[in-house]
Every structure is written in structure tokens, then in C-alpha cells.
Amino acid sequence: MKLGRRATTTLALLGTTVLMTAVQTVSAQAHDASLRDLAKQRGIRIGTAVNVDALADDSQYASVVGDQFNSVTAENVMKWETVEPSPGTFDFAPADTLVRYAARHHQEVRGHTLLWHNQLPGWLTDGVADGSITADDLRDILHRHITAEVSHFKGKIYQWDVVNEVLNEDGTLRDSIWSQKLGDSFIADAFRWAHQADPHAKLFLNDYNIESKGAKSDAYYDLVKRLRAQGVPIDGVGFQGHLDIQYDFPSDLADNMARFDALGLATSVTEADVRIPLPADEADLTRQASDYSGMLAACLATEHCTSFTVWGFTDAYSWVPGTFEGEGAANLYDESYQPKPAYTAVADTLAKQRPGHGHHGGHRH
Ligand code: 9MR
């Protein structure tokens, strides 16, 4: 990037191979602009999940967040266990730190997440398990939680992942405290309550393994259609985009997004990363780069795909090695903050003219 530009200039001054200098200058132009500058020209938001501890402790981490992205998602600190550690007692302090950081850096915030089966506080899961929290209580607790959290951030969050990962791979409703106690009514309720608390926020369902058409994404398609027909205020679907180079790229992603778009819904890539069995070689990194740019291109090809968010940008803090043994290297930058081929691929894809659109893509909602 900056080094590349300087190296190119030096080459030009030295008058070495003219052709090589010309080629390097072209690629230096794309890379000289930050991802956020390139994304702005395309009318799309480029985001990252943020680890707020790293943001506070690691200045290199913080400067990449600020320089490269115009949207941020709290990787963990807006989740239930952090936000409501004991019943009715809310702690928004770590999330507020991120929201303030975002405001200072002219970034928007995606809210993640109001209702999930993971990272719930013990008082809630234990209470349901021992029967001290009844179905009616649980519904009230959910209502209160959503109202408190969405109200707290009212006007500061452009998209909320209201309901996260509620379907199984076969498209049936996931077994959780929510489905056990409340059937499937909690989904519509959660959207209605979130909408009441912040009518301007765009409200999303969000899940993984729905990039390709299949049982799970078909079930989401049917679910959103049904909910919209009932007047439930749902605005969009988030495709998480946790890929693995061991599997085929979901080449029907753009097609799949298009059918949700045709329902009048926004779409987003919300948690992109591409993991690799370690150690990663050159070919792996090239394949990874192609997967990232493929996901981004699918989003750019979808009229109301409003944002493309990576689930962390550096291999230094990724969730992947802790979950998938022997895998990692899933992000745009390596552990020493050196941009990988995936970074260049994302920048190049953002820099490319979109067929049928002016270079200044304008604002997408
Ligand atoms: O990246 C998150 C990691 O730090 C947490 O330990 C983990 C707990 O389940 O959640 C990770 O984020 C997940 C996200 O909230 C929802 N989609 C899958 C993400 C990766 O597991």
C-alpha cells in the first residue's frame, strides 16, 4: 500500500523497466485508497467485527479499524451475557465504548445480537432449566431485554441482528430455550418489540450456511415471506459468510441473495471469513482471496445488499483456531497486520466498476 506506492515511485525515479513500473502503478492506485474509501465510492458499507479489548490495548489493531472500515459490529459485547449479567441489570459500558469510537471515526454500527441460543447469562439458562422461569416469564424477560437494549442504542445502530441462528441445517426450528418455551412466536415478537424501540433501525435475521440455496436458506426464504405477510417488521437477512477453503465456494450466493432482494428485503454479508487448514500455503491464500472477492461481488451484484462485514480483520484475534482445530488464517490481514492476498482481492473488487452503474454508486439503504 503506502510502501508499494513508495517502492513504485523509487522504481520510476531509477528509470528501471518502464513496463513493470506502469503495472505496479495500476495496482498501487487501488491499494492506496483504504477499503472504506473504495466502499464509499461504491455506495456500500465495509465493516468488521471488533474485539473491544484489542481496540483498547492494541494501537495497531485500533488504527486499522479506524482507517479501513466504515461500519463496525461488536464481536461479543452486545450479546446477552455481557449486556444483562443479572436480571434487569444492564451493562452497556463496553458496547458504549465501541459506539463512541465509531462516532469519532465516522463509522456506523451494526447491532449484534438481541436473541441467540449462545452467550446467554447463567441466571437465564438456569432459571429455565430449573423451572423458576416460566414461559410467561421468559416472554416478559425477552420483551424487556430487547426494549432495554434497542432503546439504549436508539438512533445509533443502522442494522440489528434481531434474531440469530434460529434454524437447523434442515430448515426446522433450532432447539433452544426460546423454541422450547415459546414455540416459534418469539421470532415475530422479537421483531415487533425491536421495531417499537427504534422504528428507524433496519431489522435482520442472521445465520450461517445459508449462502447457497438449500434446505436452510429455503426455510429462511419461506419464513421471511410468511412474517412479512403477517406485517412483521423485518427488513433484511444477514448471510454470515463463514467459509472454509476445503469446501466449494457457494457460487449461487448472488442468485440466492437476489430472491430475497425480490421480496423487498435488504441483504448483508455480516460475518465473512474464510478459514484454511494450517499451515496455509500460497495456493490456499489465493483460493481464500477468491472466496472473499466472490462473496463481496455477490453483495455488489445485489441491489439492496447494504453492507459487507468481515468477522475480524486480523488472524491475530480470530475465533477460528479456538473452534476448528488445525484451521485458521481466516482473515484479510495476517497476525502481524500485513495485508494478505484476500485484502488486495477485496480492494480490487471494490475498485472495479460495477456493470450498468456509475462509479459513484450512491447511497444504499
Ligand atoms: O467471534 C465470537 C467469539 O469470540 C465467541 O467466543 C463466540 C461464542 O459463540 O461467538 C463468536 O461470534 C459468532 C457470532 O456471534 C455469531 N455467528 C458465529 C460467530 C462465530 O462463532
mmCIF file of N, CA, C and O in Angstrom, residues 67-162:
data_model
loop_
_atom_site.group_PDB
_atom_site.id
_atom_site.type_symbol
_atom_site.label_atom_id
_atom_site.label_comp_id
_atom_site.label_asym_id
_atom_site.label_seq_id
_atom_site.Cartn_x
_atom_site.Cartn_y
_atom_site.Cartn_z
ATOM 1 N N ASP A 67 -9.019 3.161 10.095
ATOM 2 C CA ASP A 67 -8.585 3.550 8.742
ATOM 3 C C ASP A 67 -9.340 2.823 7.638
ATOM 4 O O ASP A 67 -9.565 3.375 6.567
ATOM 5 N N GLN A 68 -9.663 1.557 7.880
ATOM 6 C CA GLN A 68 -10.116 0.707 6.771
ATOM 7 C C GLN A 68 -11.627 0.478 6.688
ATOM 8 O O GLN A 68 -12.116 0.054 5.652
ATOM 9 N N PHE A 69 -12.335 0.703 7.782
ATOM 10 C CA PHE A 69 -13.749 0.293 7.795
ATOM 11 C C PHE A 69 -14.669 1.474 8.099
ATOM 12 O O PHE A 69 -14.291 2.370 8.846
ATOM 13 N N ASN A 70 -15.876 1.439 7.512
ATOM 14 C CA ASN A 70 -16.845 2.487 7.864
ATOM 15 C C ASN A 70 -18.076 1.918 8.567
ATOM 16 O O ASN A 70 -19.084 2.592 8.717
ATOM 17 N N SER A 71 -17.954 0.671 9.000
ATOM 18 C CA SER A 71 -19.020 0.046 9.783
ATOM 19 C C SER A 71 -18.350 -0.892 10.786
ATOM 20 O O SER A 71 -17.339 -1.522 10.463
ATOM 21 N N VAL A 72 -18.893 -0.958 11.977
ATOM 22 C CA VAL A 72 -18.346 -1.888 12.979
ATOM 23 C C VAL A 72 -19.479 -2.679 13.625
ATOM 24 O O VAL A 72 -20.605 -2.205 13.735
ATOM 25 N N THR A 73 -19.133 -3.894 14.029
ATOM 26 C CA THR A 73 -20.055 -4.777 14.755
ATOM 27 C C THR A 73 -19.325 -5.212 16.019
ATOM 28 O O THR A 73 -18.148 -5.576 15.948
ATOM 29 N N ALA A 74 -19.999 -5.168 17.158
ATOM 30 C CA ALA A 74 -19.381 -5.676 18.381
ATOM 31 C C ALA A 74 -19.279 -7.197 18.263
ATOM 32 O O ALA A 74 -20.293 -7.866 18.083
ATOM 33 N N GLU A 75 -18.067 -7.737 18.353
ATOM 34 C CA GLU A 75 -17.934 -9.187 18.216
ATOM 35 C C GLU A 75 -18.662 -9.903 19.348
ATOM 36 O O GLU A 75 -19.247 -10.964 19.144
ATOM 37 N N ASN A 76 -18.619 -9.350 20.540
ATOM 38 C CA ASN A 76 -19.251 -10.011 21.692
ATOM 39 C C ASN A 76 -20.053 -9.108 22.631
ATOM 40 O O ASN A 76 -20.983 -9.587 23.267
ATOM 41 N N VAL A 77 -19.700 -7.837 22.744
ATOM 42 C CA VAL A 77 -20.190 -7.074 23.899
ATOM 43 C C VAL A 77 -21.623 -6.557 23.813
ATOM 44 O O VAL A 77 -22.090 -5.915 24.754
ATOM 45 N N MET A 78 -22.316 -6.839 22.703
ATOM 46 C CA MET A 78 -23.754 -6.518 22.701
ATOM 47 C C MET A 78 -24.595 -7.770 22.928
ATOM 48 O O MET A 78 -25.819 -7.750 22.785
ATOM 49 N N LYS A 79 -23.938 -8.883 23.253
ATOM 50 C CA LYS A 79 -24.665 -10.138 23.486
ATOM 51 C C LYS A 79 -25.219 -10.179 24.909
ATOM 52 O O LYS A 79 -24.731 -9.479 25.805
ATOM 53 N N TRP A 80 -26.197 -11.040 25.101
ATOM 54 C CA TRP A 80 -26.991 -11.035 26.334
ATOM 55 C C TRP A 80 -26.126 -11.183 27.595
ATOM 56 O O TRP A 80 -26.303 -10.485 28.591
ATOM 57 N N GLU A 81 -25.169 -12.114 27.576
ATOM 58 C CA GLU A 81 -24.390 -12.382 28.813
ATOM 59 C C GLU A 81 -23.617 -11.148 29.267
ATOM 60 O O GLU A 81 -23.371 -10.959 30.458
ATOM 61 N N THR A 82 -23.220 -10.288 28.303
ATOM 62 C CA THR A 82 -22.494 -9.070 28.663
ATOM 63 C C THR A 82 -23.461 -7.954 29.056
ATOM 64 O O THR A 82 -23.235 -7.245 30.035
ATOM 65 N N VAL A 83 -24.524 -7.848 28.296
ATOM 66 C CA VAL A 83 -25.425 -6.704 28.445
ATOM 67 C C VAL A 83 -26.333 -6.820 29.673
ATOM 68 O O VAL A 83 -26.652 -5.825 30.314
ATOM 69 N N GLU A 84 -26.763 -8.061 29.994
ATOM 70 C CA GLU A 84 -27.667 -8.229 31.151
ATOM 71 C C GLU A 84 -27.148 -9.360 32.040
ATOM 72 O O GLU A 84 -27.716 -10.451 32.110
ATOM 73 N N PRO A 85 -26.021 -9.094 32.750
ATOM 74 C CA PRO A 85 -25.362 -10.159 33.522
ATOM 75 C C PRO A 85 -26.185 -10.654 34.707
ATOM 76 O O PRO A 85 -26.012 -11.785 35.140
ATOM 77 N N SER A 86 -27.078 -9.818 35.225
ATOM 78 C CA SER A 86 -28.048 -10.319 36.202
ATOM 79 C C SER A 86 -29.405 -9.714 35.851
ATOM 80 O O SER A 86 -29.470 -8.683 35.160
ATOM 81 N N PRO A 87 -30.487 -10.362 36.296
ATOM 82 C CA PRO A 87 -31.809 -9.998 35.782
ATOM 83 C C PRO A 87 -32.120 -8.513 35.977
ATOM 84 O O PRO A 87 -32.055 -8.005 37.105
ATOM 85 N N GLY A 88 -32.415 -7.846 34.888
ATOM 86 C CA GLY A 88 -32.829 -6.446 34.973
ATOM 87 C C GLY A 88 -31.688 -5.470 35.210
ATOM 88 O O GLY A 88 -31.902 -4.260 35.295
ATOM 89 N N THR A 89 -30.465 -5.970 35.324
ATOM 90 C CA THR A 89 -29.305 -5.084 35.497
ATOM 91 C C THR A 89 -28.525 -5.058 34.190
ATOM 92 O O THR A 89 -28.041 -6.101 33.733
ATOM 93 N N PHE A 90 -28.440 -3.904 33.606
ATOM 94 C CA PHE A 90 -27.836 -3.807 32.273
ATOM 95 C C PHE A 90 -26.464 -3.148 32.343
ATOM 96 O O PHE A 90 -26.255 -2.206 33.116
ATOM 97 N N ASP A 91 -25.555 -3.682 31.547
ATOM 98 C CA ASP A 91 -24.211 -3.107 31.464
ATOM 99 C C ASP A 91 -23.881 -2.852 29.991
ATOM 100 O O ASP A 91 -23.522 -3.781 29.262
ATOM 101 N N PHE A 92 -24.008 -1.610 29.617
ATOM 102 C CA PHE A 92 -23.729 -1.266 28.222
ATOM 103 C C PHE A 92 -22.341 -0.635 28.065
ATOM 104 O O PHE A 92 -22.001 -0.170 26.980
ATOM 105 N N ALA A 93 -21.571 -0.600 29.146
ATOM 106 C CA ALA A 93 -20.318 0.166 29.103
ATOM 107 C C ALA A 93 -19.368 -0.269 27.976
ATOM 108 O O ALA A 93 -18.906 0.582 27.208
ATOM 109 N N PRO A 94 -19.051 -1.585 27.850
ATOM 110 C CA PRO A 94 -18.109 -1.946 26.776
ATOM 111 C C PRO A 94 -18.663 -1.632 25.381
ATOM 112 O O PRO A 94 -17.920 -1.180 24.501
ATOM 113 N N ALA A 95 -19.954 -1.831 25.198
ATOM 114 C CA ALA A 95 -20.544 -1.535 23.884
ATOM 115 C C ALA A 95 -20.554 -0.031 23.629
ATOM 116 O O ALA A 95 -20.309 0.424 22.512
ATOM 117 N N ASP A 96 -20.801 0.739 24.683
ATOM 118 C CA ASP A 96 -20.785 2.202 24.527
ATOM 119 C C ASP A 96 -19.408 2.689 24.082
ATOM 120 O O ASP A 96 -19.294 3.644 23.311
ATOM 121 N N THR A 97 -18.366 2.032 24.589
ATOM 122 C CA THR A 97 -17.004 2.406 24.176
ATOM 123 C C THR A 97 -16.857 2.253 22.669
ATOM 124 O O THR A 97 -16.298 3.118 21.991
ATOM 125 N N LEU A 98 -17.380 1.154 22.145
ATOM 126 C CA LEU A 98 -17.283 0.925 20.701
ATOM 127 C C LEU A 98 -18.135 1.943 19.931
ATOM 128 O O LEU A 98 -17.700 2.482 18.904
ATOM 129 N N VAL A 99 -19.325 2.214 20.436
ATOM 130 C CA VAL A 99 -20.209 3.163 19.744
ATOM 131 C C VAL A 99 -19.572 4.560 19.720
ATOM 132 O O VAL A 99 -19.625 5.260 18.702
ATOM 133 N N ARG A 100 -18.921 4.920 20.795
ATOM 134 C CA ARG A 100 -18.212 6.225 20.817
ATOM 135 C C ARG A 100 -17.040 6.230 19.848
ATOM 136 O O ARG A 100 -16.801 7.201 19.143
ATOM 137 N N TYR A 101 -16.279 5.143 19.839
ATOM 138 C CA TYR A 101 -15.154 5.020 18.897
ATOM 139 C C TYR A 101 -15.678 5.183 17.466
ATOM 140 O O TYR A 101 -15.092 5.909 16.648
ATOM 141 N N ALA A 102 -16.785 4.523 17.179
ATOM 142 C CA ALA A 102 -17.362 4.573 15.825
ATOM 143 C C ALA A 102 -17.767 6.009 15.466
ATOM 144 O O ALA A 102 -17.508 6.471 14.353
ATOM 145 N N ALA A 103 -18.372 6.699 16.416
ATOM 146 C CA ALA A 103 -18.794 8.079 16.132
ATOM 147 C C ALA A 103 -17.572 8.950 15.831
ATOM 148 O O ALA A 103 -17.576 9.732 14.873
ATOM 149 N N ARG A 104 -16.525 8.773 16.612
ATOM 150 C CA ARG A 104 -15.299 9.569 16.382
ATOM 151 C C ARG A 104 -14.684 9.276 15.016
ATOM 152 O O ARG A 104 -14.041 10.136 14.440
ATOM 153 N N HIS A 105 -14.864 8.054 14.547
ATOM 154 C CA HIS A 105 -14.251 7.667 13.276
ATOM 155 C C HIS A 105 -15.259 7.651 12.119
ATOM 156 O O HIS A 105 -14.987 7.053 11.080
ATOM 157 N N HIS A 106 -16.386 8.301 12.324
ATOM 158 C CA HIS A 106 -17.413 8.409 11.273
ATOM 159 C C HIS A 106 -17.792 7.037 10.727
ATOM 160 O O HIS A 106 -17.822 6.814 9.522
ATOM 161 N N GLN A 107 -18.034 6.144 11.650
ATOM 162 C CA GLN A 107 -18.436 4.788 11.277
ATOM 163 C C GLN A 107 -19.856 4.530 11.758
ATOM 164 O O GLN A 107 -20.295 5.104 12.754
ATOM 165 N N GLU A 108 -20.548 3.633 11.053
ATOM 166 C CA GLU A 108 -21.868 3.222 11.501
ATOM 167 C C GLU A 108 -21.738 1.903 12.267
ATOM 168 O O GLU A 108 -20.707 1.231 12.197
ATOM 169 N N VAL A 109 -22.785 1.576 13.005
ATOM 170 C CA VAL A 109 -22.717 0.396 13.872
ATOM 171 C C VAL A 109 -23.823 -0.589 13.509
ATOM 172 O O VAL A 109 -24.986 -0.213 13.382
ATOM 173 N N ARG A 110 -23.421 -1.870 13.314
ATOM 174 C CA ARG A 110 -24.396 -2.963 13.203
ATOM 175 C C ARG A 110 -24.566 -3.544 14.599
ATOM 176 O O ARG A 110 -23.590 -3.822 15.283
ATOM 177 N N GLY A 111 -25.780 -3.762 14.997
ATOM 178 C CA GLY A 111 -26.046 -4.322 16.325
ATOM 179 C C GLY A 111 -26.109 -5.842 16.254
ATOM 180 O O GLY A 111 -26.781 -6.408 15.403
ATOM 181 N N HIS A 112 -25.390 -6.504 17.165
ATOM 182 C CA HIS A 112 -25.327 -7.968 17.141
ATOM 183 C C HIS A 112 -25.206 -8.449 18.580
ATOM 184 O O HIS A 112 -24.203 -8.131 19.208
ATOM 185 N N THR A 113 -26.132 -9.145 19.117
ATOM 186 C CA THR A 113 -27.401 -9.611 18.583
ATOM 187 C C THR A 113 -28.403 -9.676 19.730
ATOM 188 O O THR A 113 -27.995 -9.879 20.880
ATOM 189 N N LEU A 114 -29.686 -9.537 19.457
ATOM 190 C CA LEU A 114 -30.677 -9.431 20.542
ATOM 191 C C LEU A 114 -31.142 -10.784 21.058
ATOM 192 O O LEU A 114 -31.446 -10.927 22.244
ATOM 193 N N LEU A 115 -31.226 -11.761 20.188
ATOM 194 C CA LEU A 115 -31.744 -13.068 20.610
ATOM 195 C C LEU A 115 -30.933 -14.177 19.956
ATOM 196 O O LEU A 115 -30.833 -14.231 18.729
ATOM 197 N N TRP A 116 -30.323 -14.994 20.775
ATOM 198 C CA TRP A 116 -29.479 -16.085 20.278
ATOM 199 C C TRP A 116 -29.596 -17.220 21.296
ATOM 200 O O TRP A 116 -30.136 -17.030 22.400
ATOM 201 N N HIS A 117 -29.074 -18.397 20.916
ATOM 202 C CA HIS A 117 -29.077 -19.515 21.887
ATOM 203 C C HIS A 117 -27.732 -19.609 22.611
ATOM 204 O O HIS A 117 -27.604 -20.367 23.568
ATOM 205 N N ASN A 118 -26.730 -18.844 22.153
ATOM 206 C CA ASN A 118 -25.402 -18.869 22.778
ATOM 207 C C ASN A 118 -25.156 -17.597 23.581
ATOM 208 O O ASN A 118 -25.776 -16.578 23.346
ATOM 209 N N GLN A 119 -24.151 -17.662 24.445
ATOM 210 C CA GLN A 119 -23.734 -16.495 25.224
ATOM 211 C C GLN A 119 -24.917 -15.852 25.961
ATOM 212 O O GLN A 119 -25.065 -14.638 26.009
ATOM 213 N N LEU A 120 -25.731 -16.742 26.542
ATOM 214 C CA LEU A 120 -26.805 -16.293 27.428
ATOM 215 C C LEU A 120 -26.285 -16.332 28.856
ATOM 216 O O LEU A 120 -25.459 -17.188 29.191
ATOM 217 N N PRO A 121 -26.749 -15.444 29.728
ATOM 218 C CA PRO A 121 -26.277 -15.479 31.119
ATOM 219 C C PRO A 121 -26.814 -16.706 31.855
ATOM 220 O O PRO A 121 -27.891 -17.212 31.538
ATOM 221 N N GLY A 122 -26.049 -17.162 32.846
ATOM 222 C CA GLY A 122 -26.431 -18.342 33.621
ATOM 223 C C GLY A 122 -27.778 -18.185 34.297
ATOM 224 O O GLY A 122 -28.559 -19.151 34.361
ATOM 225 N N TRP A 123 -28.078 -17.003 34.805
ATOM 226 C CA TRP A 123 -29.356 -16.829 35.514
ATOM 227 C C TRP A 123 -30.545 -17.172 34.612
ATOM 228 O O TRP A 123 -31.557 -17.688 35.068
ATOM 229 N N LEU A 124 -30.363 -16.921 33.312
ATOM 230 C CA LEU A 124 -31.455 -17.155 32.369
ATOM 231 C C LEU A 124 -31.569 -18.648 32.009
ATOM 232 O O LEU A 124 -32.646 -19.246 32.124
ATOM 233 N N THR A 125 -30.433 -19.242 31.621
ATOM 234 C CA THR A 125 -30.487 -20.664 31.237
ATOM 235 C C THR A 125 -30.805 -21.542 32.461
ATOM 236 O O THR A 125 -31.592 -22.489 32.370
ATOM 237 N N ASP A 126 -30.226 -21.214 33.604
ATOM 238 C CA ASP A 126 -30.502 -21.995 34.817
ATOM 239 C C ASP A 126 -31.962 -21.858 35.233
ATOM 240 O O ASP A 126 -32.608 -22.841 35.615
ATOM 241 N N GLY A 127 -32.450 -20.643 35.153
ATOM 242 C CA GLY A 127 -33.841 -20.383 35.554
ATOM 243 C C GLY A 127 -34.831 -21.159 34.699
ATOM 244 O O GLY A 127 -35.834 -21.684 35.203
ATOM 245 N N VAL A 128 -34.540 -21.234 33.399
ATOM 246 C CA VAL A 128 -35.419 -22.006 32.521
ATOM 247 C C VAL A 128 -35.297 -23.492 32.849
ATOM 248 O O VAL A 128 -36.290 -24.216 32.956
ATOM 249 N N ALA A 129 -34.036 -23.928 33.067
ATOM 250 C CA ALA A 129 -33.810 -25.353 33.334
ATOM 251 C C ALA A 129 -34.480 -25.799 34.636
ATOM 252 O O ALA A 129 -35.064 -26.893 34.694
ATOM 253 N N ASP A 130 -34.417 -24.977 35.678
ATOM 254 C CA ASP A 130 -34.982 -25.431 36.969
ATOM 255 C C ASP A 130 -36.456 -25.039 37.123
ATOM 256 O O ASP A 130 -37.057 -25.270 38.170
ATOM 257 N N GLY A 131 -37.014 -24.442 36.100
ATOM 258 C CA GLY A 131 -38.450 -24.153 36.115
ATOM 259 C C GLY A 131 -38.816 -22.875 36.861
ATOM 260 O O GLY A 131 -39.995 -22.495 36.911
ATOM 261 N N SER A 132 -37.828 -22.174 37.427
ATOM 262 C CA SER A 132 -38.179 -20.939 38.140
ATOM 263 C C SER A 132 -38.551 -19.823 37.158
ATOM 264 O O SER A 132 -39.200 -18.847 37.529
ATOM 265 N N ILE A 133 -38.139 -19.955 35.922
ATOM 266 C CA ILE A 133 -38.600 -19.033 34.875
ATOM 267 C C ILE A 133 -39.620 -19.781 34.020
ATOM 268 O O ILE A 133 -39.290 -20.773 33.358
ATOM 269 N N THR A 134 -40.857 -19.331 34.066
ATOM 270 C CA THR A 134 -41.920 -19.979 33.277
ATOM 271 C C THR A 134 -41.928 -19.406 31.867
ATOM 272 O O THR A 134 -41.232 -18.420 31.578
ATOM 273 N N ALA A 135 -42.773 -19.996 31.008
ATOM 274 C CA ALA A 135 -42.887 -19.493 29.631
ATOM 275 C C ALA A 135 -43.325 -18.029 29.635
ATOM 276 O O ALA A 135 -42.767 -17.201 28.900
ATOM 277 N N ASP A 136 -44.298 -17.696 30.472
ATOM 278 C CA ASP A 136 -44.753 -16.293 30.524
ATOM 279 C C ASP A 136 -43.639 -15.368 30.985
ATOM 280 O O ASP A 136 -43.454 -14.265 30.446
ATOM 281 N N ASP A 137 -42.899 -15.836 32.004
ATOM 282 C CA ASP A 137 -41.757 -15.024 32.484
ATOM 283 C C ASP A 137 -40.761 -14.800 31.343
ATOM 284 O O ASP A 137 -40.248 -13.701 31.155
ATOM 285 N N LEU A 138 -40.479 -15.881 30.630
ATOM 286 C CA LEU A 138 -39.451 -15.811 29.599
ATOM 287 C C LEU A 138 -39.833 -14.804 28.512
ATOM 288 O O LEU A 138 -39.001 -14.023 28.032
ATOM 289 N N ARG A 139 -41.099 -14.820 28.169
ATOM 290 C CA ARG A 139 -41.583 -13.870 27.165
ATOM 291 C C ARG A 139 -41.406 -12.432 27.682
ATOM 292 O O ARG A 139 -40.929 -11.547 26.948
ATOM 293 N N ASP A 140 -41.719 -12.226 28.938
ATOM 294 C CA ASP A 140 -41.540 -10.883 29.528
ATOM 295 C C ASP A 140 -40.069 -10.489 29.584
ATOM 296 O O ASP A 140 -39.703 -9.338 29.335
ATOM 297 N N ILE A 141 -39.235 -11.457 29.952
ATOM 298 C CA ILE A 141 -37.791 -11.190 30.051
ATOM 299 C C ILE A 141 -37.240 -10.798 28.683
ATOM 300 O O ILE A 141 -36.453 -9.857 28.546
ATOM 301 N N LEU A 142 -37.674 -11.522 27.651
ATOM 302 C CA LEU A 142 -37.217 -11.227 26.289
ATOM 303 C C LEU A 142 -37.694 -9.839 25.855
ATOM 304 O O LEU A 142 -36.926 -9.045 25.298
ATOM 305 N N HIS A 143 -38.955 -9.555 26.134
ATOM 306 C CA HIS A 143 -39.513 -8.245 25.778
ATOM 307 C C HIS A 143 -38.710 -7.125 26.448
ATOM 308 O O HIS A 143 -38.287 -6.162 25.806
ATOM 309 N N ARG A 144 -38.466 -7.310 27.733
ATOM 310 C CA ARG A 144 -37.766 -6.282 28.495
ATOM 311 C C ARG A 144 -36.323 -6.117 27.999
ATOM 312 O O ARG A 144 -35.806 -5.010 27.860
ATOM 313 N N HIS A 145 -35.681 -7.247 27.715
ATOM 314 C CA HIS A 145 -34.288 -7.211 27.257
ATOM 315 C C HIS A 145 -34.176 -6.464 25.921
ATOM 316 O O HIS A 145 -33.335 -5.581 25.746
ATOM 317 N N ILE A 146 -35.024 -6.834 25.000
ATOM 318 C CA ILE A 146 -34.966 -6.209 23.665
ATOM 319 C C ILE A 146 -35.287 -4.720 23.773
ATOM 320 O O ILE A 146 -34.598 -3.873 23.180
ATOM 321 N N THR A 147 -36.296 -4.406 24.547
ATOM 322 C CA THR A 147 -36.681 -2.995 24.684
ATOM 323 C C THR A 147 -35.545 -2.190 25.311
ATOM 324 O O THR A 147 -35.195 -1.096 24.831
ATOM 325 N N ALA A 148 -34.932 -2.735 26.355
ATOM 326 C CA ALA A 148 -33.857 -2.004 27.040
ATOM 327 C C ALA A 148 -32.658 -1.810 26.114
ATOM 328 O O ALA A 148 -32.101 -0.709 26.005
ATOM 329 N N GLU A 149 -32.267 -2.861 25.419
ATOM 330 C CA GLU A 149 -31.054 -2.769 24.593
ATOM 331 C C GLU A 149 -31.278 -1.880 23.374
ATOM 332 O O GLU A 149 -30.457 -1.013 23.060
ATOM 333 N N VAL A 150 -32.369 -2.095 22.672
ATOM 334 C CA VAL A 150 -32.603 -1.293 21.461
ATOM 335 C C VAL A 150 -32.828 0.172 21.839
ATOM 336 O O VAL A 150 -32.332 1.077 21.156
ATOM 337 N N SER A 151 -33.522 0.412 22.941
ATOM 338 C CA SER A 151 -33.739 1.807 23.375
ATOM 339 C C SER A 151 -32.424 2.465 23.742
ATOM 340 O O SER A 151 -32.192 3.636 23.430
ATOM 341 N N HIS A 152 -31.574 1.723 24.410
ATOM 342 C CA HIS A 152 -30.292 2.307 24.820
ATOM 343 C C HIS A 152 -29.512 2.825 23.607
ATOM 344 O O HIS A 152 -28.888 3.877 23.664
ATOM 345 N N PHE A 153 -29.533 2.044 22.517
ATOM 346 C CA PHE A 153 -28.744 2.415 21.327
ATOM 347 C C PHE A 153 -29.592 3.116 20.266
ATOM 348 O O PHE A 153 -29.136 3.264 19.125
ATOM 349 N N LYS A 154 -30.781 3.538 20.633
ATOM 350 C CA LYS A 154 -31.694 4.115 19.632
ATOM 351 C C LYS A 154 -31.007 5.224 18.823
ATOM 352 O O LYS A 154 -30.365 6.112 19.392
ATOM 353 N N GLY A 155 -31.145 5.150 17.513
ATOM 354 C CA GLY A 155 -30.572 6.179 16.637
ATOM 355 C C GLY A 155 -29.096 5.972 16.346
ATOM 356 O O GLY A 155 -28.513 6.695 15.541
ATOM 357 N N LYS A 156 -28.475 4.987 16.991
ATOM 358 C CA LYS A 156 -27.036 4.787 16.812
ATOM 359 C C LYS A 156 -26.687 3.503 16.065
ATOM 360 O O LYS A 156 -25.517 3.231 15.821
ATOM 361 N N ILE A 157 -27.710 2.704 15.785
ATOM 362 C CA ILE A 157 -27.476 1.405 15.141
ATOM 363 C C ILE A 157 -28.265 1.396 13.834
ATOM 364 O O ILE A 157 -29.466 1.654 13.839
ATOM 365 N N TYR A 158 -27.589 1.116 12.715
ATOM 366 C CA TYR A 158 -28.329 1.140 11.439
ATOM 367 C C TYR A 158 -28.966 -0.195 11.121
ATOM 368 O O TYR A 158 -29.970 -0.242 10.429
ATOM 369 N N GLN A 159 -28.381 -1.287 11.584
ATOM 370 C CA GLN A 159 -28.986 -2.612 11.377
ATOM 371 C C GLN A 159 -28.820 -3.414 12.662
ATOM 372 O O GLN A 159 -27.736 -3.420 13.243
ATOM 373 N N TRP A 160 -29.884 -4.088 13.045
ATOM 374 C CA TRP A 160 -29.821 -5.011 14.191
ATOM 375 C C TRP A 160 -29.970 -6.456 13.713
ATOM 376 O O TRP A 160 -30.915 -6.758 12.973
ATOM 377 N N ASP A 161 -29.082 -7.324 14.156
ATOM 378 C CA ASP A 161 -29.359 -8.763 14.043
ATOM 379 C C ASP A 161 -30.302 -9.077 15.192
ATOM 380 O O ASP A 161 -29.874 -9.306 16.328
ATOM 381 N N VAL A 162 -31.591 -9.050 14.889
ATOM 382 C CA VAL A 162 -32.586 -9.228 15.951
ATOM 383 C C VAL A 162 -32.603 -10.682 16.405
ATOM 384 O O VAL A 162 -32.578 -10.982 17.600
#
